[in-house]
Structures are given as structure tokens and as C-alpha cells.
CSV table of C-alpha atoms and ligand atoms in Angstrom, one decimal:
chain,number,residue,atom,x,y,z
A,22,MET,CA,71.0,142.6,75.0
A,23,GLU,CA,71.4,146.1,75.6
A,24,LYS,CA,68.6,147.9,76.1
A,25,LYS,CA,67.9,151.4,74.6
A,26,ASN,CA,69.1,155.0,76.4
A,27,ILE,CA,65.3,155.9,77.7
A,28,ASP,CA,64.0,157.6,80.7
A,29,TRP,CA,60.8,154.8,80.2
A,30,GLY,CA,59.5,156.2,83.4
A,31,ASN,CA,58.3,159.1,82.1
A,32,ILE,CA,58.2,159.0,78.5
A,33,GLY,CA,54.4,159.9,77.1
A,34,PHE,CA,52.1,157.9,74.1
A,35,GLY,CA,53.8,159.2,71.7
A,36,TYR,CA,55.7,157.3,68.1
A,37,VAL,CA,59.1,156.6,68.2
A,38,GLN,CA,60.7,155.4,65.7
A,39,THR,CA,62.2,152.1,66.4
A,40,ASP,CA,64.7,150.0,64.0
A,41,TYR,CA,63.1,147.0,62.1
A,42,ARG,CA,59.5,146.9,60.6
A,43,TYR,CA,57.1,143.9,59.4
A,44,VAL,CA,56.5,144.5,55.8
A,45,SER,CA,54.2,141.6,52.8
A,46,THR,CA,53.0,143.1,49.9
A,47,TYR,CA,48.9,141.6,48.5
A,48,LYS,CA,49.2,141.5,45.0
A,49,ASP,CA,47.6,138.6,41.5
A,50,GLY,CA,45.7,137.4,44.2
A,51,ALA,CA,48.3,136.6,47.0
A,52,TRP,CA,50.6,137.5,50.0
A,53,ASP,CA,53.3,137.0,49.2
A,54,GLU,CA,56.3,135.7,51.9
A,55,GLY,CA,56.6,139.3,54.1
A,56,GLY,CA,60.0,140.3,56.4
A,57,LEU,CA,61.5,143.3,58.5
A,58,THR,CA,63.1,146.6,57.6
A,59,THR,CA,63.9,149.8,58.2
A,60,ASP,CA,62.8,152.1,56.1
A,61,ALA,CA,59.6,152.6,57.3
A,62,ASN,CA,59.2,155.5,54.9
A,63,ILE,CA,56.1,154.4,52.6
A,64,VAL,CA,56.1,155.6,49.4
A,65,MET,CA,53.0,155.5,46.9
A,66,ASN,CA,51.3,156.8,44.1
A,67,GLU,CA,49.2,160.0,44.2
A,68,CYS,CA,45.7,158.0,43.8
A,69,ALA,CA,46.7,154.9,45.9
A,70,CYS,CA,42.8,154.3,47.8
A,71,VAL,CA,44.0,154.7,50.3
A,72,LEU,CA,45.0,158.5,50.3
A,73,GLN,CA,41.6,159.2,47.6
A,74,TYR,CA,38.9,156.7,50.1
A,75,SER,CA,41.1,155.7,53.5
A,76,GLN,CA,40.6,152.3,53.0
A,77,SER,CA,42.6,150.9,56.1
A,78,CYS,CA,42.3,148.9,59.2
A,79,PHE,CA,44.4,148.7,61.9
A,80,GLU,CA,45.9,146.9,65.2
A,81,GLY,CA,47.0,148.0,68.6
A,82,MET,CA,48.2,145.4,71.1
A,83,LYS,CA,51.7,145.5,73.7
A,84,ALA,CA,54.4,143.9,74.3
A,85,TYR,CA,55.3,143.8,78.3
A,86,THR,CA,59.0,142.9,80.1
A,87,THR,CA,57.6,140.4,83.0
A,88,GLU,CA,58.8,140.3,86.0
A,89,ASP,CA,60.9,137.4,85.3
A,90,GLY,CA,62.3,139.3,82.4
A,91,ARG,CA,60.5,137.5,79.9
A,92,ILE,CA,59.0,139.4,76.4
A,93,VAL,CA,55.5,138.5,76.0
A,94,CYS,CA,51.8,139.6,74.5
A,95,PHE,CA,48.9,140.3,75.8
A,96,ARG,CA,46.0,137.7,72.8
A,97,PRO,CA,47.5,138.8,70.3
A,98,ASP,CA,45.1,135.9,68.0
A,99,LEU,CA,42.3,138.2,69.5
A,100,ASN,CA,43.7,141.0,68.1
A,101,ALA,CA,44.5,138.6,64.2
A,102,ALA,CA,41.3,137.7,64.4
A,103,ARG,CA,40.0,141.0,64.7
A,104,MET,CA,42.2,142.4,61.5
A,105,VAL,CA,40.9,139.9,59.1
A,106,GLU,CA,36.8,140.6,60.3
A,107,SER,CA,37.7,144.8,59.8
A,108,ALA,CA,40.0,143.6,55.8
A,109,GLU,CA,36.4,141.4,54.9
A,110,ARG,CA,34.1,145.0,56.3
A,111,LEU,CA,36.8,147.4,53.9
A,112,LYS,CA,36.4,144.6,51.4
A,113,MET,CA,40.3,144.2,51.6
A,114,PRO,CA,41.8,140.5,51.8
A,115,ALA,CA,42.3,138.8,55.6
A,116,PHE,CA,45.5,138.9,56.5
A,117,PRO,CA,46.5,135.2,57.8
A,118,GLU,CA,46.2,135.0,61.6
A,119,GLU,CA,49.1,132.7,61.7
A,120,LYS,CA,51.5,135.1,60.1
A,121,PHE,CA,49.9,138.1,61.9
A,122,LEU,CA,51.2,136.4,65.1
A,123,GLU,CA,54.8,135.6,62.9
A,124,ALA,CA,54.7,139.2,62.2
A,125,ILE,CA,54.1,140.0,65.0
A,126,LYS,CA,57.5,137.7,66.8
A,127,GLN,CA,60.0,139.2,64.5
A,128,THR,CA,58.9,143.0,65.3
A,129,VAL,CA,59.6,142.6,68.8
A,130,LYS,CA,62.3,140.7,68.8
A,131,ALA,CA,64.0,142.2,66.3
A,132,ASN,CA,63.0,145.6,68.7
A,133,ALA,CA,64.4,144.0,71.8
A,134,ALA,CA,66.1,146.5,72.8
A,135,TRP,CA,63.5,149.0,73.2
A,136,VAL,CA,61.1,146.9,75.1
A,137,PRO,CA,61.1,148.8,78.1
A,138,PRO,CA,62.3,147.6,81.3
A,139,TYR,CA,59.9,145.5,84.1
A,140,GLY,CA,58.6,147.8,86.6
A,141,SER,CA,59.0,150.4,85.1
A,142,GLY,CA,54.9,151.4,83.8
A,143,ALA,CA,55.4,151.4,79.9
A,144,SER,CA,55.4,149.2,77.6
A,145,LEU,CA,56.6,148.8,73.5
A,146,TYR,CA,52.9,149.2,71.2
A,147,LEU,CA,52.5,147.3,68.6
A,148,ARG,CA,51.1,148.9,65.3
A,149,PRO,CA,49.8,146.2,62.6
A,150,PHE,CA,48.2,147.4,59.7
A,151,MET,CA,47.0,147.2,56.2
A,152,PHE,CA,46.2,150.0,53.2
A,153,GLY,CA,45.0,149.6,49.6
A,154,TRP,CA,47.3,150.3,47.9
A,155,ASP,CA,47.3,150.8,44.1
A,156,SER,CA,46.0,153.8,42.7
A,157,ILE,CA,42.4,153.3,42.6
A,158,ILE,CA,40.4,156.4,40.7
A,159,GLY,CA,36.4,155.0,40.7
A,160,VAL,CA,35.3,153.7,44.5
A,161,LYS,CA,36.1,150.3,44.7
A,162,PRO,CA,38.7,148.3,46.3
A,163,ALA,CA,42.5,147.9,46.1
A,164,ASN,CA,43.9,145.6,44.2
A,165,VAL,CA,47.5,145.8,46.1
A,166,TYR,CA,47.6,145.8,49.7
A,167,GLN,CA,50.4,146.1,52.0
A,168,PHE,CA,50.1,144.6,55.3
A,169,ARG,CA,53.1,146.1,58.2
A,170,VAL,CA,53.6,146.2,61.7
A,171,PHE,CA,55.4,148.7,63.3
A,172,ALA,CA,56.6,148.9,67.5
A,173,THR,CA,57.0,152.1,69.4
A,174,PRO,CA,57.5,152.6,73.2
A,175,VAL,CA,54.7,154.6,75.0
A,176,GLY,CA,53.4,155.5,78.5
A,177,PRO,CA,50.5,156.2,79.8
A,178,TYR,CA,47.8,156.9,77.1
A,179,PHE,CA,45.9,159.5,79.3
A,180,LYS,CA,48.3,163.0,80.0
A,181,GLY,CA,48.5,163.0,83.8
A,182,GLY,CA,49.4,159.2,83.4
A,183,VAL,CA,46.1,157.7,86.3
A,184,LYS,CA,44.9,161.0,87.1
A,185,PRO,CA,41.2,160.1,86.8
A,186,LEU,CA,39.7,161.8,84.1
A,187,THR,CA,37.1,163.9,83.1
A,188,VAL,CA,34.8,163.2,79.8
A,189,ARG,CA,31.8,164.6,78.6
A,190,ILE,CA,28.7,162.5,76.8
A,191,SER,CA,29.7,164.2,73.0
A,192,ASP,CA,26.6,165.4,70.5
A,193,PHE,CA,28.9,164.4,67.7
A,194,ASP,CA,28.4,160.1,67.2
A,195,ARG,CA,30.9,157.8,66.0
A,196,ALA,CA,28.6,154.9,64.3
A,197,ALA,CA,26.2,155.2,62.5
A,198,PRO,CA,23.4,150.8,63.2
A,199,ARG,CA,24.8,148.9,60.3
A,200,GLY,CA,27.9,151.1,59.6
A,201,THR,CA,31.7,150.6,60.3
A,202,GLY,CA,32.4,151.0,64.1
A,203,HIS,CA,32.4,147.3,65.2
A,204,VAL,CA,35.6,147.1,63.3
A,205,LYS,CA,39.0,149.1,62.8
A,206,ALA,CA,39.1,150.8,59.9
A,207,GLY,CA,40.9,154.1,60.0
A,208,LEU,CA,38.0,155.9,59.0
A,209,ASN,CA,36.4,155.8,62.7
A,210,TYR,CA,39.2,157.6,63.7
A,211,ALA,CA,38.9,160.5,61.7
A,212,MET,CA,35.9,161.1,62.0
A,213,SER,CA,36.8,161.4,65.4
A,214,LEU,CA,39.4,163.8,64.8
A,215,TYR,CA,36.9,167.1,65.7
A,216,ALA,CA,35.5,166.1,68.3
A,217,ILE,CA,39.1,164.7,70.1
A,218,VAL,CA,39.7,168.0,68.3
A,219,ASP,CA,37.0,170.0,70.1
A,220,ALA,CA,36.5,167.9,73.6
A,221,HIS,CA,40.4,168.7,74.8
A,222,GLU,CA,39.9,172.5,74.1
A,223,LYS,CA,37.3,172.7,76.2
A,224,GLY,CA,38.5,170.5,79.0
A,225,TYR,CA,38.1,167.6,78.5
A,226,ASP,CA,39.6,164.0,78.4
A,227,GLU,CA,37.0,161.9,76.0
A,228,ASN,CA,34.2,162.3,74.7
A,229,ILE,CA,31.9,159.4,75.0
A,230,TYR,CA,29.7,158.5,72.7
A,231,LEU,CA,26.2,157.4,73.0
A,232,ASP,CA,24.4,154.9,70.1
A,233,SER,CA,23.5,157.1,66.9
A,234,GLY,CA,20.0,155.9,66.1
A,235,SER,CA,18.5,156.1,69.0
A,236,ARG,CA,21.2,158.6,71.8
A,237,THR,CA,20.0,157.2,74.6
A,238,TYR,CA,22.7,154.5,75.3
A,239,ILE,CA,26.2,154.8,76.4
A,240,GLU,CA,28.3,153.4,73.7
A,241,GLU,CA,32.0,153.8,74.1
A,242,THR,CA,34.8,156.7,73.8
A,243,GLY,CA,37.0,157.5,70.6
A,244,GLY,CA,39.8,154.7,71.6
A,245,ALA,CA,38.8,152.9,74.5
A,246,ASN,CA,35.5,151.2,75.8
A,247,VAL,CA,33.3,151.6,78.9
A,248,ILE,CA,32.8,149.6,82.0
A,249,PHE,CA,30.5,150.6,85.5
A,250,ILE,CA,30.5,149.4,88.9
A,251,LYS,CA,27.8,148.4,91.3
A,252,GLY,CA,28.5,146.7,94.7
A,253,ASN,CA,30.0,143.1,93.4
A,254,THR,CA,28.5,144.1,90.0
A,255,LEU,CA,30.9,144.6,86.3
A,256,VAL,CA,28.0,146.9,84.1
A,257,THR,CA,29.7,147.3,80.3
A,258,PRO,CA,27.5,148.1,77.3
A,259,LYS,CA,26.9,145.5,74.3
A,260,SER,CA,26.4,147.4,71.7
A,261,SER,CA,27.1,145.8,67.4
A,262,THR,CA,29.0,149.3,67.0
A,263,ILE,CA,31.3,149.1,70.0
A,264,LEU,CA,34.8,147.7,68.1
A,265,PRO,CA,35.1,144.3,70.2
A,266,SER,CA,37.4,145.5,72.9
A,267,ILE,CA,40.6,142.8,73.6
A,268,THR,CA,40.8,144.6,77.3
A,269,ARG,CA,37.0,144.5,78.2
A,270,ARG,CA,36.5,140.5,77.0
A,271,SER,CA,39.5,139.9,79.3
A,272,ILE,CA,38.3,142.1,81.8
A,273,VAL,CA,35.2,140.5,81.8
A,274,HIS,CA,36.5,137.5,82.4
A,275,VAL,CA,38.9,138.2,85.2
A,276,ALA,CA,36.3,139.9,86.7
A,277,LYS,CA,33.5,136.7,87.4
A,278,GLU,CA,36.4,133.9,87.3
A,279,TYR,CA,39.4,135.5,88.8
A,280,LEU,CA,37.4,138.2,91.2
A,281,GLY,CA,33.9,136.2,92.1
A,282,MET,CA,31.8,139.1,90.1
A,283,GLU,CA,29.0,139.8,88.8
A,284,VAL,CA,29.3,140.1,85.1
A,285,GLU,CA,26.1,142.8,83.0
A,286,GLU,CA,27.0,143.2,79.2
A,287,ARG,CA,23.9,145.4,78.1
A,288,ASP,CA,22.3,147.6,77.4
A,289,VAL,CA,23.4,150.3,79.9
A,290,ALA,CA,21.0,153.9,80.1
A,291,LEU,CA,22.0,157.2,79.4
A,292,SER,CA,19.9,158.1,82.3
A,293,GLU,CA,21.5,155.6,84.5
A,294,ILE,CA,24.7,156.5,84.7
A,295,ASP,CA,24.3,158.0,88.1
A,296,GLN,CA,23.6,154.8,89.7
A,297,PHE,CA,27.3,153.5,89.8
A,298,GLU,CA,30.5,153.7,91.5
A,299,GLU,CA,33.0,153.4,89.7
A,300,CYS,CA,33.9,153.6,85.9
A,301,GLY,CA,36.4,153.1,83.5
A,302,LEU,CA,37.9,153.1,80.0
A,303,CYS,CA,39.4,150.1,78.7
A,304,GLY,CA,41.7,149.2,76.2
A,305,THR,CA,45.2,148.6,74.5
A,306,ALA,CA,46.5,152.1,74.8
A,307,ALA,CA,44.1,153.0,78.0
A,308,VAL,CA,44.3,149.7,80.3
A,309,ILE,CA,41.8,150.6,82.6
A,310,SER,CA,41.4,154.7,83.5
A,311,PRO,CA,39.4,155.1,85.6
A,312,VAL,CA,37.4,158.0,85.4
A,313,GLY,CA,35.8,161.2,87.9
A,314,THR,CA,33.2,163.0,86.1
A,315,ILE,CA,31.0,162.2,83.4
A,316,ASP,CA,29.7,165.6,82.0
A,317,ASP,CA,26.7,165.2,80.4
A,318,HIS,CA,25.2,168.5,79.1
A,319,GLY,CA,26.2,170.2,82.9
A,320,ARG,CA,24.8,167.3,84.5
A,321,LEU,CA,27.9,166.3,85.9
A,322,ILE,CA,28.3,162.7,87.9
A,323,HIS,CA,30.6,162.2,89.9
A,324,TYR,CA,33.2,158.2,90.8
A,325,ALA,CA,35.5,157.1,92.3
A,326,GLY,CA,38.0,157.7,90.0
A,327,PHE,CA,40.7,154.5,91.6
A,328,GLY,CA,38.1,153.0,93.6
A,329,PRO,CA,38.8,149.3,95.4
A,330,LYS,CA,36.3,147.4,92.2
A,331,ILE,CA,38.6,148.9,89.4
A,332,GLN,CA,42.1,149.1,91.2
A,333,LYS,CA,40.8,144.7,91.7
A,334,LEU,CA,40.9,144.8,87.9
A,335,TYR,CA,43.2,146.9,87.3
A,336,ASP,CA,45.8,145.3,89.4
A,337,THR,CA,44.5,142.1,88.0
A,338,LEU,CA,44.5,142.6,84.4
A,339,THR,CA,48.2,143.6,85.0
A,340,GLY,CA,49.2,141.5,87.0
A,341,ILE,CA,48.9,138.1,84.5
A,342,GLN,CA,50.0,140.3,82.1
A,343,MET,CA,53.3,140.8,83.1
A,344,GLY,CA,53.9,138.0,84.2
A,345,ARG,CA,53.1,138.2,88.3
A,346,ILE,CA,49.9,136.5,88.0
A,347,GLU,CA,49.0,133.0,86.2
A,348,ALA,CA,47.3,133.7,82.9
A,349,PRO,CA,44.5,131.9,81.3
A,350,GLU,CA,45.9,129.0,79.3
A,351,GLY,CA,46.6,130.8,76.1
A,352,TRP,CA,46.0,134.8,76.6
A,353,ILE,CA,49.8,135.1,76.9
A,354,MET,CA,52.8,134.7,73.6
A,355,GLU,CA,55.8,134.5,74.9
A,356,ILE,CA,58.9,135.7,72.9
A,357,GLU,CA,61.8,134.3,71.3
B,403,PLP,N1,36.9,150.6,71.1
B,403,PLP,C1,37.9,152.2,70.3
B,403,PLP,C2,37.9,152.6,69.8
B,403,PLP,C3,39.6,151.1,70.1
B,403,PLP,O1,40.2,152.4,69.4
B,403,PLP,C4,39.7,150.8,71.0
B,403,PLP,C5,41.5,150.3,71.0
B,403,PLP,O2,42.0,149.1,70.3
B,403,PLP,C6,39.4,149.9,72.1
B,403,PLP,C7,37.6,150.1,72.0
B,403,PLP,C8,40.2,149.0,72.7
B,403,PLP,O3,40.3,147.5,72.1
B,403,PLP,P1,41.6,146.8,72.8
B,403,PLP,O4,41.2,146.6,74.2
B,403,PLP,O5,41.4,145.6,72.0
B,403,PLP,O6,42.4,147.3,72.9
B,404,COI,C1,44.4,151.1,71.1
B,404,COI,O1,43.6,151.1,71.8
B,404,COI,O2,45.6,150.1,70.5
B,404,COI,C2,43.9,151.6,70.5
B,404,COI,O3,44.1,151.1,69.4
B,404,COI,C3,42.9,153.0,70.7
B,404,COI,C4,44.1,153.7,69.7
B,404,COI,C5,43.4,155.7,70.5
B,404,COI,C6,45.2,155.1,70.6
């Protein structure tokens, strides 16, 4: 299979329309068979529930080419499970986890020419998403839904590649106690747009949000969880209002089982972040992006960027994802 003619090493994190996407529709209480289509457009009524009341959720995952030329996905079962939880919180029907994995396989296989080659630094980003489709005017859930998966080749999420980031402590909040911060609802991202545009205008790469209840503890950024390093210990915020990042859960395992580090998942106070030596943002899109500086209203805290532990975690995680290092049982799904 011939690859697309793309300068893989120089692509950013943008949308490129690929050849195939997967579509399944839920109607009369059941999901249909589902399958691939070449049509990237969606036509819906002006009163569709997603347009009026933002009833949508999504996932983000990647397909990689391994060192020995296989195409694989990383822990897709966890994306399938998280999407069920998002759907439940938004009163949407669950998309069955087995069908989710099948949809991913079909989408990646059909777009194999778009999977960046090993060593290019790029990967094929997969975006499963689901939305309320029929016309709803009173505030209630839709009756008809669509589940889709599209694919787009991507490079690094942050401009400038792996240059250490400058992030600020945000004055805006991301998630309310007992709200939707722990699920991947589109509405969580709509409300972050004002804050991210404002951050970029002021020269920051991202916002770090605090817990909105007390504004005392570190939560996460708009699109990634946060990790800190002190000596041989990895410290990461534990909160019921952050997204349970699959990357962060994997890093915790890697730190303990591969690198012999101590791990603390706990409340991380804003007042203690100057005690840490290294800091990184972690997620599917962010992978592990080192933080150089956190600006807390003029209090500047500097970190080592790609310090020794963040570098080791990055090398081990990406080594597992790209087949250079043996993965724990069940972490890698091969696309035949
Ligand atoms: N936090 C937020 C708000 C996100 O949007 C993401 C991206 O998916 C993450 C964390 C990282 O999660 P994951 O590692 O599962 O991609
Ligand atoms: C991902 O990492 O997959 C996300 O969904 C984050 C998004 C901000 C791109």
C-alpha cells in the first residue's frame, strides 16, 4: 500500500480530510449495522439537539506505525469505555464497546495510506464522536444519534514542537463540582475557547485550571492532565472533576513498573508547585509536553523542561506505543 505524498515530519495538529470515515445511526432504540463512507459532510435539521443544546461527546486516540511496520492503536478499549461514561452523563445511548473497537479497526485500515511512517514523529489521530441528531426544542435528550469516527494525520499539538511550554494559572474555571469535567463532553471545550484565545493573545501556550470549588488545587489544562516530578516521585492531581486521561493512567503504570518511581495521585495545592523540579502536560494529543514555566499571576515557577524523568517517561511511553519496548498485556491493538 502506497503512502500519501505528505511531508510527514512537518505537519502540525490540524484537520486533513482523509478518504474514509465510519458512521452508525441510533434510531428506534437500536444502533444500526454501521459502516464506512467517503462523505465527510453531515446534513441535519436546524433544530438538531447537538446544534441547540450541545448534546455531544467525543474521544481522541492515535494509530501508529511501529518500528517493524505494523499499524497499532494504544489502549483503545479505554477510549471505548470512557465514551460509554460520557454518553451516560449526557443521556445518550452507549455505543457498544466491541462495536467501537471494530469501528476503529475499519477506519484505520481503510485509511492506512494516511498513517504516518515510523520515525516521522507524526501519527494518525482518530476522533470518535457522537451527537444528538433529531429536532429537539424543549430541553431534553434527542431520540436519534449518530456515532462517527474520522481520521486525520497529525504532528505535535503545541506550536514549536517539543519546546518547553509557558502556561498560566487561569482565572477562568473549567469544571464545576458535580458537573461534567470528568467526561469528554463537547460543551467542556466550548466553554474553554474564551480562555484559550485569551491565553494565546497574552503569549501563553495553555491554561492550567484550578478546582472551581476552592480555587486552591491544580486540576488540568484545557486538553491534558498535569504531572509533576520531585526526585524519584511522580505527583499528579487526583480530582473528580478532571478527565481521567488514558495517557496519565499509562504514565503512572510506566513510572511504577518500568522506571521504579514512586507515584502520588493526590490533591496538588497551587501553593506547593514551586517544590517540583519537572512538570509536563499529558494526553493523546499532547503526548508528554514539558512545561518550562508556570505563571501564577506574576509568580513565575521554572521547571527543567525535558528534565531527566520527563524524558525517561516520554521515551518509555512512546517506546511502548511504537513497539520498541514491550507493552503490558492488552495495551496494543494491532490493525490487520
Ligand atoms: N484532559 C482533557 C481535558 C483532555 O481533553 C484530554 C484529551 O483527551 C486529556 C486530559 C488527556 O486524555 P487522554 O490521555 O485520554 O487523551
Ligand atoms: C486529545 O488529546 O485527544 C484531545 O482530545 C485533546 C484535544 C484538546 C485535542
